[in-house]
Tab-separated table of C-alpha atoms and ligand atoms in Angstrom:
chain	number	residue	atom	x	y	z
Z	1	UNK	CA	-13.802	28.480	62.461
Z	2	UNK	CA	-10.560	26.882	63.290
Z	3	UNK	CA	-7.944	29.346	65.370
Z	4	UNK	CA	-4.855	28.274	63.466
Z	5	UNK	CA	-4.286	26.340	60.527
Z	6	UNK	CA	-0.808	25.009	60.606
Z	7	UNK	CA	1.073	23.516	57.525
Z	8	UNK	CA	-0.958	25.861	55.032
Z	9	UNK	CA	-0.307	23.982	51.458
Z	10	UNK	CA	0.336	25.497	48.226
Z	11	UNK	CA	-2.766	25.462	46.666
Z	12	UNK	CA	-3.597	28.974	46.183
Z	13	UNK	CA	-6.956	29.440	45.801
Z	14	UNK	CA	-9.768	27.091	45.885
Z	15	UNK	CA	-11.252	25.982	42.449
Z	16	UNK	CA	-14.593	26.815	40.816
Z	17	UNK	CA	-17.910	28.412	42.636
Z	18	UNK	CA	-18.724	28.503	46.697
Z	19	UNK	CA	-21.815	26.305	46.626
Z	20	UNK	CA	-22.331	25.506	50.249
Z	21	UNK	CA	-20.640	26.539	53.671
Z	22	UNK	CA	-21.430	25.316	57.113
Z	23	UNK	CA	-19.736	24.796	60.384
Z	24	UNK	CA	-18.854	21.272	60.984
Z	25	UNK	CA	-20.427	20.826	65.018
Z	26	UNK	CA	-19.404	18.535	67.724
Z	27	UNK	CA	-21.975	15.813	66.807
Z	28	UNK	CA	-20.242	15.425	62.959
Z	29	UNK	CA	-17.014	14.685	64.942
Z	30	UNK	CA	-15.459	10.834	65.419
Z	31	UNK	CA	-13.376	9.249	68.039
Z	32	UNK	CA	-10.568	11.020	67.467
Z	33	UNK	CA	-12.067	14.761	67.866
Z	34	UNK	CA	-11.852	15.253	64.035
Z	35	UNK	CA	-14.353	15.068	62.078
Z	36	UNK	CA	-15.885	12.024	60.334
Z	37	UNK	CA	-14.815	11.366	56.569
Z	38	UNK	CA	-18.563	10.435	55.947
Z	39	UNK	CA	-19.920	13.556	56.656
Z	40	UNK	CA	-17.569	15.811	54.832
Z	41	UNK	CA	-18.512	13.024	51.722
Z	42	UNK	CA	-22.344	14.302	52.445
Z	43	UNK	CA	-21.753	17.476	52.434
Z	44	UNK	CA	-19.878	17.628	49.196
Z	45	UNK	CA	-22.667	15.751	47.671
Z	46	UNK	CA	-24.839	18.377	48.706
Z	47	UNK	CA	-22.791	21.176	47.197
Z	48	UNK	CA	-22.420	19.109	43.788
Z	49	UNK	CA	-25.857	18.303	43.921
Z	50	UNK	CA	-26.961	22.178	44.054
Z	51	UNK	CA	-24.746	22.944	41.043
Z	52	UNK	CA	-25.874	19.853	39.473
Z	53	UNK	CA	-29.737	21.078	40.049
Z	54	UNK	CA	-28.736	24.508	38.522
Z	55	UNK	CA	-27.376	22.889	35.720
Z	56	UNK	CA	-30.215	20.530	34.748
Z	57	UNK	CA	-32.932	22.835	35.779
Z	58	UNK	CA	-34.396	20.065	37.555
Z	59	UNK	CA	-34.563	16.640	39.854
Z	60	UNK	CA	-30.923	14.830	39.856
Z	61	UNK	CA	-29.511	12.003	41.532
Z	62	UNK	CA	-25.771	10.701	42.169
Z	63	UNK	CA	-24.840	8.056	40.303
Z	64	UNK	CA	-20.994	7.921	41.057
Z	65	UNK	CA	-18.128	9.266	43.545
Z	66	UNK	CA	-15.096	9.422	41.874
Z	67	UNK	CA	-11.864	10.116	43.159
Z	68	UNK	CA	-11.971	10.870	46.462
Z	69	UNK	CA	-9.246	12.198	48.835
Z	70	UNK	CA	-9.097	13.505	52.385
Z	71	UNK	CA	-6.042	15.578	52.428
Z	72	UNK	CA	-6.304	16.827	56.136
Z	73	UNK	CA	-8.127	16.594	59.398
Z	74	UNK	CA	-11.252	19.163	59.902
Z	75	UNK	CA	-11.094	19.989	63.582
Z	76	UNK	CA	-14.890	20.819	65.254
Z	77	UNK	CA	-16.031	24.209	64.891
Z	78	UNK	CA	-14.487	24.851	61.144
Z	79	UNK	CA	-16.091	27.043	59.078
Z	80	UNK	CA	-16.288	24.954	55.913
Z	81	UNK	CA	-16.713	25.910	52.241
Z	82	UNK	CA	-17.535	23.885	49.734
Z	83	UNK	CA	-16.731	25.036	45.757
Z	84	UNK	CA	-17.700	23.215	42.861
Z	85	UNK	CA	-16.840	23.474	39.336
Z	86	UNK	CA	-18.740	21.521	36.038
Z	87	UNK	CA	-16.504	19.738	34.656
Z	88	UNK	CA	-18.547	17.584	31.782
Z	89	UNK	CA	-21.700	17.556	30.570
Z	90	UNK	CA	-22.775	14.223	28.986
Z	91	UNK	CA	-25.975	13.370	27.509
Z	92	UNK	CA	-27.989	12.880	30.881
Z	93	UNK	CA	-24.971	13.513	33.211
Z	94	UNK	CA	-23.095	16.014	34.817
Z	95	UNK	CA	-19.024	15.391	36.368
Z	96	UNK	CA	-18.603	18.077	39.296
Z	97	UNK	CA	-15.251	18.401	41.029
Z	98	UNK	CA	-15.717	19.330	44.651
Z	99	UNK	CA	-13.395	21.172	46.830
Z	100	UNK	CA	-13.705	21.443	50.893
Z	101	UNK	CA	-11.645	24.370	52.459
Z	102	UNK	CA	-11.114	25.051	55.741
Z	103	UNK	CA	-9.788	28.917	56.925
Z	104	UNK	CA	-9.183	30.826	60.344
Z	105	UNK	CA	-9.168	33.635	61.787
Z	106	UNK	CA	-6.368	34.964	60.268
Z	107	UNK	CA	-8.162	34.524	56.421
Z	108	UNK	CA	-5.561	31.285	56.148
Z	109	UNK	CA	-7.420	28.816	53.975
Z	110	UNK	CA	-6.370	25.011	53.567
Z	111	UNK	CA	-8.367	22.195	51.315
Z	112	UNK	CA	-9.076	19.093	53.247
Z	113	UNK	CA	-10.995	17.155	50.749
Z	114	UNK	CA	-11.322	16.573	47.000
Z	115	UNK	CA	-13.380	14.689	44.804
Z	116	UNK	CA	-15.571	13.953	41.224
Z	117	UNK	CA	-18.946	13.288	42.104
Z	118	UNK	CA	-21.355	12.528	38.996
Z	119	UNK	CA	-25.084	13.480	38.894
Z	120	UNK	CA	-27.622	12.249	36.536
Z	121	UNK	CA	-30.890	14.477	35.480
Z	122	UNK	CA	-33.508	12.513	36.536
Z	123	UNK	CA	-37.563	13.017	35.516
Z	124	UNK	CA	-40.505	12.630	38.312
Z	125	UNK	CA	-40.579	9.180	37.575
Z	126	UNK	CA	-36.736	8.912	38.195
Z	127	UNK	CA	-35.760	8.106	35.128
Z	128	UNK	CA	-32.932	9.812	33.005
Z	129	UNK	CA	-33.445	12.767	30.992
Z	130	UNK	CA	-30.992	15.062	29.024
Z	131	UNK	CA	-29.342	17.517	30.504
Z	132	UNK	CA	-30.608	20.362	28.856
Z	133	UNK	CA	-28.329	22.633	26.100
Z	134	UNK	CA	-26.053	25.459	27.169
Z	135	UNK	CA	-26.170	24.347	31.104
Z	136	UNK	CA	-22.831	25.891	32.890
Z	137	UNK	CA	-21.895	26.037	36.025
Y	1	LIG	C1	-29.277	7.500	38.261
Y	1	LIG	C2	-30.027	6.371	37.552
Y	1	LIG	C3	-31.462	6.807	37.265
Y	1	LIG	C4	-29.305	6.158	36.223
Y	1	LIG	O1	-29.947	5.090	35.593
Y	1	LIG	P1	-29.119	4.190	34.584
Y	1	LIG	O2	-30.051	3.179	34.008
Y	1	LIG	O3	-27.873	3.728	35.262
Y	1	LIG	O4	-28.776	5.221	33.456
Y	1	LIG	P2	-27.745	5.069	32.292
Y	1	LIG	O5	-27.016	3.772	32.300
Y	1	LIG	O6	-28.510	5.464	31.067
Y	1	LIG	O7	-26.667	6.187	32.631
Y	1	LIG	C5	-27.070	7.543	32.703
Y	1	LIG	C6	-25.828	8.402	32.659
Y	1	LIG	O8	-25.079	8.185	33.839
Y	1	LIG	C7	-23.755	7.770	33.516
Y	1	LIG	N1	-23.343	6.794	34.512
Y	1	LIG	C8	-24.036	5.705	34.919
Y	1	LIG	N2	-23.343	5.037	35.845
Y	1	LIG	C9	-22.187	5.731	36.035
Y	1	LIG	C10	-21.055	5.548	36.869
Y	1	LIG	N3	-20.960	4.504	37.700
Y	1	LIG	N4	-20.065	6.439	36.799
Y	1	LIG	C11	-20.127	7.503	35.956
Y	1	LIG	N5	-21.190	7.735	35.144
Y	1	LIG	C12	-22.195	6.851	35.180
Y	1	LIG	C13	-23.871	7.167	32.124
Y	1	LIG	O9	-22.609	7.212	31.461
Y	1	LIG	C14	-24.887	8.079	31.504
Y	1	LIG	O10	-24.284	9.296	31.125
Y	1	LIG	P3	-24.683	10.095	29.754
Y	1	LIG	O11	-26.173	9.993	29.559
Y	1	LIG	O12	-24.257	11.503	29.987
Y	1	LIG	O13	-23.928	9.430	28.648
Y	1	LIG	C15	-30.023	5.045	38.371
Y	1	LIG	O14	-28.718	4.485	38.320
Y	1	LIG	C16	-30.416	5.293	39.811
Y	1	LIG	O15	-31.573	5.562	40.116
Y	1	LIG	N6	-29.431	5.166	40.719
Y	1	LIG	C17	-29.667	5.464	42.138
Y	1	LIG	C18	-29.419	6.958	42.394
Y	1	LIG	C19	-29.463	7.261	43.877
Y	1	LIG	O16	-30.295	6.753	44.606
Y	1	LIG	N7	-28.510	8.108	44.306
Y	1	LIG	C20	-28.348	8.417	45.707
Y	1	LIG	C21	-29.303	9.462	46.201
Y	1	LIG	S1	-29.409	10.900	45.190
């Protein structure tokens, strides 16, 4: 968890459903001391990727990354949370927004990252398959 978040932006709360949180180590972290872009990116496809899985009741796979934007550094040793929310639900595909947040001790919460990912259902022979009726996130 990060001791201080400075700058705290506006957005109030993050958006949609926790789906994953883990602490971002020393090994994740680039030359700079902050940590790399990449594996934030893998770590949001991981939390779309669960809702996604919920959603088709089944094998997925990401087909697209939409959108994305790093909006602040993530220092080593941040608690991080992602939260997705379902935004569409096409015939075999599913658009999840994912949000990273960062907070402190002090319950101060920041988002660092942003993006549309879009998963596909996929069958054991990897091929597409509808996304079954009434799926929500
Ligand atoms: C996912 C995969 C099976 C889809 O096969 P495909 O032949 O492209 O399938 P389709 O063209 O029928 O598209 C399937 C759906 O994905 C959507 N889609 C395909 N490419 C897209 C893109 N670049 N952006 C957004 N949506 C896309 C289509 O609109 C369609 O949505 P719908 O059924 O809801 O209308 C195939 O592309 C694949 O195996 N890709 C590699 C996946 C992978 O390895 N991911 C990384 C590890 S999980």
């Amino acid at each position: 968890m990060a001791d201080h978040i400075d700058d705290i932006d506006s957005d109030p709360l993050p958006a949609g459903t926790l789906a994953l949180q883990t602490i971002a180590m020393p090994a994740d972290a680039n030359w700079n001391g902050d940590i790399f872009g990449g594996w934030l990116v893998s770590q949001m496809d991981l939390a779309g990727a669960v809702t996604a899985r919920r959603a088709a009741r089944g094998r997925i796979a990401t087909v697209a990354i939409d959108s994305m934007a790093f909006l602040r550094p993530v220092p080593v040793g941040a608690v991080i949370s992602c939260y997705t929310q379902l935004l569409d639900i096409g015939r075999t595909s599913m658009k999840i927004q994912v949000e990273v947040w960062i907070s402190d001790h002090n319950s101060n919460q920041a988002k660092v990252t942003e993006g549309i990912f879009t998963f596909v259902a996929i069958d054991g022979t990897g091929h597409t398959r509808p996304v079954p009726k009434a799926s929500a996130n």
